[in-house]
Coordinates of N, CA and C in Angstrom, one line a residue:
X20 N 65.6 95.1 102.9 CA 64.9 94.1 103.8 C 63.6 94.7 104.2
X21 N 63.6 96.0 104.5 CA 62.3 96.8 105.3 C 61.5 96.4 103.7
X22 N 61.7 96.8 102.7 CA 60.8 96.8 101.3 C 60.2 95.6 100.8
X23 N 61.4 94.7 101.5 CA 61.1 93.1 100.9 C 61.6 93.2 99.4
X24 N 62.4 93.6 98.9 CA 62.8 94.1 97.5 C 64.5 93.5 97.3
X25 N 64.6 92.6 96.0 CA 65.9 92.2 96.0 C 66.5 93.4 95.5
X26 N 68.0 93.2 95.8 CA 69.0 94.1 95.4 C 68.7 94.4 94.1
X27 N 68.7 93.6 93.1 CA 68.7 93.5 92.0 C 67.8 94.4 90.8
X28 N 66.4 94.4 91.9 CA 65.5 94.9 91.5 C 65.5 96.7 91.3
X29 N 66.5 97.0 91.8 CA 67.3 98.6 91.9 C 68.0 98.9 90.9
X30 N 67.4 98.1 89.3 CA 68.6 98.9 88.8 C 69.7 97.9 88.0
X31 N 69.9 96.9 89.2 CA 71.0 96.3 89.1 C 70.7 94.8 88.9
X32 N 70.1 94.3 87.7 CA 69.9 92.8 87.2 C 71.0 92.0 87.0
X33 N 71.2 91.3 87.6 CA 72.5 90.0 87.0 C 72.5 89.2 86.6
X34 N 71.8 89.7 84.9 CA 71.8 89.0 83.4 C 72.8 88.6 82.9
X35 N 73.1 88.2 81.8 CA 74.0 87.7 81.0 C 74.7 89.0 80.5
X36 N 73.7 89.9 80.3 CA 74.2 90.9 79.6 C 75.0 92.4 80.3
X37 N 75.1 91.9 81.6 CA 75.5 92.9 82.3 C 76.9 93.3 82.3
X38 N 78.0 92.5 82.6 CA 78.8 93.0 81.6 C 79.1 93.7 80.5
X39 N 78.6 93.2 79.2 CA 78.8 94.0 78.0 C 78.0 95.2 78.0
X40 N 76.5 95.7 79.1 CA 76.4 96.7 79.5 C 77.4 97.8 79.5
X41 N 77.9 96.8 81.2 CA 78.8 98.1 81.2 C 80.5 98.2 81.0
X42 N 80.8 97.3 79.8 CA 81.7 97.4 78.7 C 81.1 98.8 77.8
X43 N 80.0 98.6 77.0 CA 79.4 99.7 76.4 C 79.5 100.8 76.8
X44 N 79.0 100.7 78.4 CA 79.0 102.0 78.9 C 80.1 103.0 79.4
X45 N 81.5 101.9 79.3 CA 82.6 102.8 79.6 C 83.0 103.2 78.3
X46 N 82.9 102.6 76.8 CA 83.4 103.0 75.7 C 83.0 104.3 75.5
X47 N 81.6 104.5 75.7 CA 80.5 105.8 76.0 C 80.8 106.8 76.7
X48 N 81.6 106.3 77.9 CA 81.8 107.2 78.7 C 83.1 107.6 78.5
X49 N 84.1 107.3 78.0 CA 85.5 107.8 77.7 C 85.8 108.2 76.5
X50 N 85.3 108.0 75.4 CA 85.2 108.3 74.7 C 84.6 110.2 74.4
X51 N 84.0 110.7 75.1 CA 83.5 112.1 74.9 C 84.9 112.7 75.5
X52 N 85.3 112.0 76.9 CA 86.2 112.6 77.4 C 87.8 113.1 76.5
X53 N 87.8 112.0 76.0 CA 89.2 111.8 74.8 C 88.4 113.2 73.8
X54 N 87.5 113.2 73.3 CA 86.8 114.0 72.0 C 86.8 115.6 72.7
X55 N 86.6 115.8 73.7 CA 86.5 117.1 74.1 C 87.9 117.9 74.0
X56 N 89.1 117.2 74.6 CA 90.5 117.8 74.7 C 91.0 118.0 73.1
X57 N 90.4 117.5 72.1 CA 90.7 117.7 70.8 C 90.5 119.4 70.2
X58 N 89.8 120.0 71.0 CA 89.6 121.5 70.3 C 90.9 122.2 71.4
X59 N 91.1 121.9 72.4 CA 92.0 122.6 73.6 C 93.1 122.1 73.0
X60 N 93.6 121.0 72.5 CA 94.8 120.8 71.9 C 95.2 121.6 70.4
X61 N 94.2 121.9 69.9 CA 94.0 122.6 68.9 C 94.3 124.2 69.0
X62 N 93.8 124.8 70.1 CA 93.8 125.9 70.3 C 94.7 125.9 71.2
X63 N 95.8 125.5 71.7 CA 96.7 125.4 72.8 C 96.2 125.7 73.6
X64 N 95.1 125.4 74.0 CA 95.0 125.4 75.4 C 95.3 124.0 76.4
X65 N 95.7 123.2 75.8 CA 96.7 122.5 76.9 C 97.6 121.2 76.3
X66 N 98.7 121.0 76.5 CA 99.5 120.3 75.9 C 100.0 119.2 76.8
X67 N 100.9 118.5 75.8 CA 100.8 116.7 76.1 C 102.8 117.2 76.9
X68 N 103.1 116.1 77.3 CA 104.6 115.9 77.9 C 104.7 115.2 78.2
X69 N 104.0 113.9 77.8 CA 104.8 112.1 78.0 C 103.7 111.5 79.5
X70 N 104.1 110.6 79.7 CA 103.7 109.9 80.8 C 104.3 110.8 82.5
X71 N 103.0 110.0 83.4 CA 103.2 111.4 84.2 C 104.3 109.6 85.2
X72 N 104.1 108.6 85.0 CA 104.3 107.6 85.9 C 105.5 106.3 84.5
X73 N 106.1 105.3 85.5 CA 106.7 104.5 84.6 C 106.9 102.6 85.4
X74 N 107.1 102.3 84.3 CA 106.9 100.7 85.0 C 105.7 100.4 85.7
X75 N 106.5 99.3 86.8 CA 105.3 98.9 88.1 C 104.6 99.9 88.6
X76 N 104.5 101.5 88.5 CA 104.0 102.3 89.4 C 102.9 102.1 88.3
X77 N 103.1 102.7 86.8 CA 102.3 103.5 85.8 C 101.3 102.0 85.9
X78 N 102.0 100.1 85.8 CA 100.8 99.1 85.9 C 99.8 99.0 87.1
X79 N 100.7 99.8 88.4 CA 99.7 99.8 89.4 C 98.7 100.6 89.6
X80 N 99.3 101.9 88.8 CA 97.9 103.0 89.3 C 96.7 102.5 87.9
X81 N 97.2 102.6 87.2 CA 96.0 101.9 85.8 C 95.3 101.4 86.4
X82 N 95.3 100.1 86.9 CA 94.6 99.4 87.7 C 93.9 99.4 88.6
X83 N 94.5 100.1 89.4 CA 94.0 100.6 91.4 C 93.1 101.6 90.5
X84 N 93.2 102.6 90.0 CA 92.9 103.7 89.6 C 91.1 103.1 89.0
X85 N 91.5 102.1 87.7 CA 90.2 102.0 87.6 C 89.2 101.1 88.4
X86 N 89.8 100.1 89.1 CA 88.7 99.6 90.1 C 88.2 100.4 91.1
X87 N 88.5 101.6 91.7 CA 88.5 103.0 92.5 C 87.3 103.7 91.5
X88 N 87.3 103.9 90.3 CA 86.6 104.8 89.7 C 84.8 103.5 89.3
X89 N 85.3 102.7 89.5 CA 83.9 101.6 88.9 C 83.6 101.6 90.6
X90 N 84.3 101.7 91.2 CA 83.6 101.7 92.6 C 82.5 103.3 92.9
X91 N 83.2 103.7 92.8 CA 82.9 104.8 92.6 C 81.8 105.4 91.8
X92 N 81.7 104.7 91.2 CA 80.2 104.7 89.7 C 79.5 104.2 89.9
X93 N 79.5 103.0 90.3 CA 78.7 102.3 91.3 C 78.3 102.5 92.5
X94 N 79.0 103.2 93.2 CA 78.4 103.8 94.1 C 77.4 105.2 94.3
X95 N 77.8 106.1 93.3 CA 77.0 107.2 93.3 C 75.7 107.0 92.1
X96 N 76.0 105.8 91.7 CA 74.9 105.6 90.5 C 73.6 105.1 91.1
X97 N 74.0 103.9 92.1 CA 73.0 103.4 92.7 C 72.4 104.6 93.6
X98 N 73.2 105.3 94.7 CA 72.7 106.4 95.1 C 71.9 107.1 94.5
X99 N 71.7 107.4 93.8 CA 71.4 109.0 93.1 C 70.5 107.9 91.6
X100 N 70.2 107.2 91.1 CA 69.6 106.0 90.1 C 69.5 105.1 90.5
X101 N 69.8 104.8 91.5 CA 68.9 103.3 91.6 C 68.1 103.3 92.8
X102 N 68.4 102.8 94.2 CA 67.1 103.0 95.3 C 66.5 103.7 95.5
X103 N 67.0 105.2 95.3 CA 66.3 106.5 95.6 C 65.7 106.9 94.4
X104 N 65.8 106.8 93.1 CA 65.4 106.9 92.3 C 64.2 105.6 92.0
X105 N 64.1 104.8 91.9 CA 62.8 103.8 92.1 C 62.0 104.1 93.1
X106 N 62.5 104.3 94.1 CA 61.2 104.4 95.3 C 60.8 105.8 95.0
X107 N 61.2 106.9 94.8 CA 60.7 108.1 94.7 C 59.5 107.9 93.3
X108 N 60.5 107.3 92.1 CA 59.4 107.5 90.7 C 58.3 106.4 91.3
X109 N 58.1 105.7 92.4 CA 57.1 105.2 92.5 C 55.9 105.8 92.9
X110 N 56.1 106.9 93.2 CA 55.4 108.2 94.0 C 54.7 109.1 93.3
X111 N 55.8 109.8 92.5 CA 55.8 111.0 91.6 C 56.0 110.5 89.5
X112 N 56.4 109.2 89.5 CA 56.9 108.8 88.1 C 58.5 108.8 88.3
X113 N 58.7 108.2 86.7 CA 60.5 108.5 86.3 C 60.9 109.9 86.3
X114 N 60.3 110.3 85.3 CA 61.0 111.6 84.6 C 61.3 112.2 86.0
X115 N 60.0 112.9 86.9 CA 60.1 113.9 87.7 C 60.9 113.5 88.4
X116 N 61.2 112.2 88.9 CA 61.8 111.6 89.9 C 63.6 112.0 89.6
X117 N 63.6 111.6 88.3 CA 65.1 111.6 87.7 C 66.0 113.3 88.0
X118 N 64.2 114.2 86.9 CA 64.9 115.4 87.3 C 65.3 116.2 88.7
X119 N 64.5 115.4 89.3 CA 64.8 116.2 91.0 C 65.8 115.6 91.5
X120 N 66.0 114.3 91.1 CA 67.4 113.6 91.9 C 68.4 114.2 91.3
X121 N 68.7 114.9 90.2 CA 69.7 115.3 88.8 C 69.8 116.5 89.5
X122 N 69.1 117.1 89.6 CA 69.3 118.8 90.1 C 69.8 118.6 91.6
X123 N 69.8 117.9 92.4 CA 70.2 117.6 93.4 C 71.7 117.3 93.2
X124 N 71.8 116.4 92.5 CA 73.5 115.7 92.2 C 74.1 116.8 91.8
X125 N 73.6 117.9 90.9 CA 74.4 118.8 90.4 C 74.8 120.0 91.3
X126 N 73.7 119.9 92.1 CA 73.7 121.3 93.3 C 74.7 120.6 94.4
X127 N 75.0 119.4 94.5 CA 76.1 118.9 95.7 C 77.4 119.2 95.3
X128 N 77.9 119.9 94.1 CA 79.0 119.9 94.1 C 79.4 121.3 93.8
X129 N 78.7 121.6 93.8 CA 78.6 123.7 94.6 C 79.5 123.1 95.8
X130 N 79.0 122.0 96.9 CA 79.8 122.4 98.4 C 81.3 122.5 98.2
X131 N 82.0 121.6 97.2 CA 83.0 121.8 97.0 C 84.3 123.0 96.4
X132 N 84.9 123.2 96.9 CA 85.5 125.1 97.0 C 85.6 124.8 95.4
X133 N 86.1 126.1 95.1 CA 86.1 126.6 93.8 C 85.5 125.9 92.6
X134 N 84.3 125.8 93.4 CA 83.0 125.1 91.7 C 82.3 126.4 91.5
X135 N 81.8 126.3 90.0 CA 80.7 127.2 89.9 C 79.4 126.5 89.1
X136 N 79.1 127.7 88.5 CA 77.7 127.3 87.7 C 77.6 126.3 86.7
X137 N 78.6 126.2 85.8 CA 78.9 125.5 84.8 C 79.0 124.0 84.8
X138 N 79.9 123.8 86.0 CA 80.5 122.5 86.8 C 78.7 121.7 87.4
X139 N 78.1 122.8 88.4 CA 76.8 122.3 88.4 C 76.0 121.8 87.9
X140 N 75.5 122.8 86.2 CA 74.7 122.2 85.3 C 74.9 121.4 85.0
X141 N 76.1 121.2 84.2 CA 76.7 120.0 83.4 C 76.7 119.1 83.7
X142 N 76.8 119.1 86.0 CA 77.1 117.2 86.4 C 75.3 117.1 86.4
X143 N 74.6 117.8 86.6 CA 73.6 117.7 87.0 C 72.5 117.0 85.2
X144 N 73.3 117.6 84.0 CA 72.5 117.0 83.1 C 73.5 115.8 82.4
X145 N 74.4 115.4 83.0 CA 75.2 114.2 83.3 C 74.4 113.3 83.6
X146 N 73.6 113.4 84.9 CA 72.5 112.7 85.6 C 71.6 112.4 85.1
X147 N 70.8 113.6 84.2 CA 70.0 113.3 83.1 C 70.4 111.8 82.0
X148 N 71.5 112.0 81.6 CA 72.0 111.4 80.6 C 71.7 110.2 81.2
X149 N 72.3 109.7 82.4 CA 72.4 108.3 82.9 C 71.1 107.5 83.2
X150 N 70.0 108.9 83.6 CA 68.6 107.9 84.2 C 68.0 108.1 82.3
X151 N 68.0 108.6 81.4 CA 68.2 107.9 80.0 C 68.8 106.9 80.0
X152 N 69.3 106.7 80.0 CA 70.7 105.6 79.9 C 69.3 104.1 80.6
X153 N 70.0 104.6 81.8 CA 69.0 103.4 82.6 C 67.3 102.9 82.2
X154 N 67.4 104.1 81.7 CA 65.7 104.1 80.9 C 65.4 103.4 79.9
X155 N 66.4 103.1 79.0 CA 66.5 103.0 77.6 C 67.2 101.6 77.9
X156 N 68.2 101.4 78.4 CA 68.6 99.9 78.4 C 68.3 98.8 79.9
X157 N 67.5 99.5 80.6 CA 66.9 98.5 81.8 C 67.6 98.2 83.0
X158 N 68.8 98.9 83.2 CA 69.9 98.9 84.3 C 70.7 99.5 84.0
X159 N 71.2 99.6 85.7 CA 72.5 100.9 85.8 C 73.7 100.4 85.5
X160 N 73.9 99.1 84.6 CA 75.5 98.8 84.6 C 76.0 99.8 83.4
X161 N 74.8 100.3 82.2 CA 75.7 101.0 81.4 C 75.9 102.5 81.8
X162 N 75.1 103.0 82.6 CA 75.6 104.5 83.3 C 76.4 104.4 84.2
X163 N 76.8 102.8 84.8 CA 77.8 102.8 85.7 C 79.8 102.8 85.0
X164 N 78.7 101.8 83.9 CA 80.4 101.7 83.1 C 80.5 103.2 82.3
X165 N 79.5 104.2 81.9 CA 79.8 105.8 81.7 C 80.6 106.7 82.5
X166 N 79.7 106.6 83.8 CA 80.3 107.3 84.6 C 81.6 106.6 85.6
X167 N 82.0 105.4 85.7 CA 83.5 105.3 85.6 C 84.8 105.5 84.9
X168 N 84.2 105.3 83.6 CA 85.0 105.4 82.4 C 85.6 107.5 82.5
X169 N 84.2 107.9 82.2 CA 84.2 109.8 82.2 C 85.2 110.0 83.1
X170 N 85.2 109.8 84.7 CA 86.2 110.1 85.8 C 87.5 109.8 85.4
X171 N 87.6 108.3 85.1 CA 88.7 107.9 84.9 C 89.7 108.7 83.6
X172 N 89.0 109.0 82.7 CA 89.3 109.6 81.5 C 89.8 110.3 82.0
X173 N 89.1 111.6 82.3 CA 89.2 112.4 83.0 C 90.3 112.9 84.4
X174 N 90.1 112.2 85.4 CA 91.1 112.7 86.0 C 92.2 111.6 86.2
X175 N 92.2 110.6 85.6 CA 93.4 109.5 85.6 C 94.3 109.2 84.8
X176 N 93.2 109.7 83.0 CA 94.7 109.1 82.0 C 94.4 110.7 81.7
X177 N 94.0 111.9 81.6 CA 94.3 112.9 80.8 C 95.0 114.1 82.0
X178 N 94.8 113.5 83.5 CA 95.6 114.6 84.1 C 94.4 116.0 84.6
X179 N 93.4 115.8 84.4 CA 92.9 117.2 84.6 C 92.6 117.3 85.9
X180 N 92.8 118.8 86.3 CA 92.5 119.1 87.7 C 91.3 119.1 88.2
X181 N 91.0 118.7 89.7 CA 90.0 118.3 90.1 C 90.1 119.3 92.0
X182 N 88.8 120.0 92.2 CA 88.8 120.8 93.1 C 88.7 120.3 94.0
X183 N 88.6 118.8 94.6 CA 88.8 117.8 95.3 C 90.3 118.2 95.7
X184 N 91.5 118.2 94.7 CA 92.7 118.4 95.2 C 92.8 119.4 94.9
X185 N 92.5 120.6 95.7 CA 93.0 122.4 95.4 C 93.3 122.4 94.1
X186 N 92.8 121.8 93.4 CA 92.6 122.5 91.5 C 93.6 121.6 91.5
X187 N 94.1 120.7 91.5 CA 95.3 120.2 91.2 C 95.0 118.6 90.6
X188 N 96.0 118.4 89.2 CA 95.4 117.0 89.3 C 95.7 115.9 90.5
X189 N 94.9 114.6 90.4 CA 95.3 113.6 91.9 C 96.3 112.9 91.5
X190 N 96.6 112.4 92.4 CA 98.1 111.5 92.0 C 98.0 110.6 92.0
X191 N 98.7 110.1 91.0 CA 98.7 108.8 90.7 C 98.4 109.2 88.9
X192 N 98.0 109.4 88.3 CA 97.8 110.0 87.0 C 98.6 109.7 86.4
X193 N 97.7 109.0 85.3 CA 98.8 108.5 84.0 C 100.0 109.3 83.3
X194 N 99.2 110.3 82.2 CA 99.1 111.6 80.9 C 100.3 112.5 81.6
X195 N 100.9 113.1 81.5 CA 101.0 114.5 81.7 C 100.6 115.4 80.7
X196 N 99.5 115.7 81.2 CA 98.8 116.7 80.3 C 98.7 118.1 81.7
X197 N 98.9 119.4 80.6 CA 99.0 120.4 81.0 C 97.9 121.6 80.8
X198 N 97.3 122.2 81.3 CA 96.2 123.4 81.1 C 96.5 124.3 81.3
X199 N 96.4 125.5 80.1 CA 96.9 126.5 80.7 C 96.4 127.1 79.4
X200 N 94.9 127.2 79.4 CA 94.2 127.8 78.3 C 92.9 128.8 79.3
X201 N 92.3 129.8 78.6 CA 91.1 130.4 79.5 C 90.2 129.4 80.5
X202 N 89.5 129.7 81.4 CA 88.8 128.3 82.6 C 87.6 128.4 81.7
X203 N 87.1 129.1 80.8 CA 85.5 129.1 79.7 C 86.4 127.7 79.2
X204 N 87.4 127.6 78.9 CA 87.6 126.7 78.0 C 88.0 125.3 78.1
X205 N 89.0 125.7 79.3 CA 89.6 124.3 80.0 C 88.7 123.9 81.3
X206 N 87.7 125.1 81.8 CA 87.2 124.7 82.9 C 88.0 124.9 84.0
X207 N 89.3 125.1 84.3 CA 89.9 125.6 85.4 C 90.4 124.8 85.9
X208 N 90.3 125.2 87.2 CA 90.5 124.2 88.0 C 89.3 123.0 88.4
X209 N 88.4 123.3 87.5 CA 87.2 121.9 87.8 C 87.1 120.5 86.8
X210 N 88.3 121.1 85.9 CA 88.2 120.4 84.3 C 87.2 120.7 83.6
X211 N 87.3 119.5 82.3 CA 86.8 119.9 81.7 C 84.9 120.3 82.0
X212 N 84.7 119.2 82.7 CA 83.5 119.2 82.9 C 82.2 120.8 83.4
X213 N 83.9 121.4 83.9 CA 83.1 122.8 84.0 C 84.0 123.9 82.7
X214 N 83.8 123.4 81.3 CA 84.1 124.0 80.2 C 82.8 124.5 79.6
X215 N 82.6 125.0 78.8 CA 81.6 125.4 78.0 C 81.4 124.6 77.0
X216 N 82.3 123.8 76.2 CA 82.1 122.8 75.2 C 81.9 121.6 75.9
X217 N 81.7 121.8 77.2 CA 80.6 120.6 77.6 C 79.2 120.1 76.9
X218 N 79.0 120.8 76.8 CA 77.5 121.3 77.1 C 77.6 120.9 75.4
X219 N 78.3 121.2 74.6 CA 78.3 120.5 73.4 C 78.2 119.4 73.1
X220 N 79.2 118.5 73.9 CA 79.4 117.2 73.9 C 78.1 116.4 74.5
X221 N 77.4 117.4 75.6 CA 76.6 116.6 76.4 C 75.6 116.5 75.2
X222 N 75.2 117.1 74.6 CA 73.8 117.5 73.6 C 74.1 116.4 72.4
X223 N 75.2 116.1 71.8 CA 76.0 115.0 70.8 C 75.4 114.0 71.6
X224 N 75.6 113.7 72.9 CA 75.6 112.3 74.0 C 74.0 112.1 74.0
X225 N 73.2 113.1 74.1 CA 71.8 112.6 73.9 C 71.1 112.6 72.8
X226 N 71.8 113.1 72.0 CA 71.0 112.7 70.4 C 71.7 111.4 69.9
X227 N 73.3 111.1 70.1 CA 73.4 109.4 69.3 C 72.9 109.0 70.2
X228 N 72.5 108.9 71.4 CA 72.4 107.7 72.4 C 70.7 107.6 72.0
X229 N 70.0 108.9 71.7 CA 68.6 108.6 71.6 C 68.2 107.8 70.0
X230 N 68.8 107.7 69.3 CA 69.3 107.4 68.0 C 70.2 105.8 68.1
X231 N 70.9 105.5 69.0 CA 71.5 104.4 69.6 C 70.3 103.4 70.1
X232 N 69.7 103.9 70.9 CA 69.0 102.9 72.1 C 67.8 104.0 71.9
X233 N 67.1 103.9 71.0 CA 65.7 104.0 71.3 C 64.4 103.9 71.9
X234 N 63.7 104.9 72.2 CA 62.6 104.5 73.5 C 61.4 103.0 73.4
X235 N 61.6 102.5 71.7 CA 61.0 100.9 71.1 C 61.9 100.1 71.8
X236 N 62.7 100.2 72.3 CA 63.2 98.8 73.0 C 64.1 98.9 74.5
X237 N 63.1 99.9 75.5 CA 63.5 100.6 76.2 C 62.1 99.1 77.4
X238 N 61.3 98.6 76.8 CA 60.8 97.7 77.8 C 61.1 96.8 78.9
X239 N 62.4 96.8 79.1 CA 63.4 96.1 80.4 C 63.2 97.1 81.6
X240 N 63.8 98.1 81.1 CA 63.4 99.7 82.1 C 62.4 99.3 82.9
X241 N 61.3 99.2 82.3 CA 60.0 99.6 83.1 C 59.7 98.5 83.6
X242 N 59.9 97.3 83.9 CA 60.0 96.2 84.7 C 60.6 96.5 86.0
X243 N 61.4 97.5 86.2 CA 62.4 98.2 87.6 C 61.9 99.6 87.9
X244 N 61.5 100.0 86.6 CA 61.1 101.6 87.3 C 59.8 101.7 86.4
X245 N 58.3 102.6 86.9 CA 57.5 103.1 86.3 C 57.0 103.6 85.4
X246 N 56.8 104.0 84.4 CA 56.5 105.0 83.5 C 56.3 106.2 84.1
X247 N 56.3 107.2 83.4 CA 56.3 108.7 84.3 C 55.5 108.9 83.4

């Protein structure tokens, strides 16, 4: 209201194509997650044991679980990509804008007990990934359908522990999946996201995506945000 600026204009367009955005962007986003546990399963570093839930419980948390995680994506997406990230690159540009908001996202989750460096970098060029993302296809519904899908992967159908719950996975969780391989490898108690073959996956994530959605048809973008 103080800006005079629709919602919309943040990021968040409500095109036709917004949906299948962020359809795309949860396939994107769940998909690395499923792909990572493939060398840890290989190496025993962590094993499967059936469903962690059954019936009405296992249909209700599916559910609760993912509308919780899209909220959730949408909430720290717009935070951290969309208002504060427009009005800043209107100042300083995209890029710089992106990187300082990314290094910020990644340094917030230091506050949380038993994180380390790894968990930081990786959420922090996570963020990278997404203001690409936003760059490249003109709004945050496909970094929002990413980064709901990742979480949800992640700590809803595969079980992994999250430092939010004293290393413990949260409840309600599909998988019973078990870890109990080195933390270089499983990540620990932060998951995977604080593994080392993150950082693999993440590097795969920006070469098809740059190769996917090319910077020639990245022109929606910059109708919401600047050139840097």
């Amino acid at each position: 209201r103080i800006l005079k600026e629709k919602f919309s204009s943040y990021g968040l367009p409500f095109t036709a194509d917004a949906g299948k955005l962020a359809v795309k962007g949860w396939i994107w986003g769940f998909v690395p997650s499923a792909i990572i546990l493939i060398p840890l399963f290989a190496t025993g570093a962590c094993s499967y044991h059936g469903l962690a839930l059954q019936g009405g419980e296992l249909l209700s948390s599916t559910v609760g679980w993912a509308l919780a995680m899209l909220s959730l994506g949408l909430a720290e997406e717009f935070v951290f990509r969309g208002f504060t990230l427009k009005t800043l690159a209107d100042g300083i540009g995209f890029w710089p804008a992106a990187i300082f908001l990314s290094a910020i996202f990644g340094m917030l989750h230091l506050l949380k007990p038993m994180e380390n460096w790894i968990d930081a970098v990786s959420v922090g060029l996570y963020g990278l990934l997404w203001s690409l993302m936003l760059k490249r296809t003109g709004s945050l519904w496909f970094p929002i359908g990413f980064h709901a899908a990742s979480d949800y992967a992640d700590m809803i159908m595969f079980a992994e522990p999250n430092t939010g719950n004293n290393g413990q996975p949260i409840p309600g969780h599909l998988l019973e999946i078990r870890f109990h391989g080195p933390d270089w490898l499983t990540g620990g108690p932060r998951g995977t996201e604080a593994s080392l073959l993150v950082f693999v996956i993440l590097a795969g994530l920006f070469y098809i995506f740059d190769k996917a959605y090319p910077g020639t048809i990245a022109n929606q973008a910059d109708s919401a945000h600047p050139k840097s």
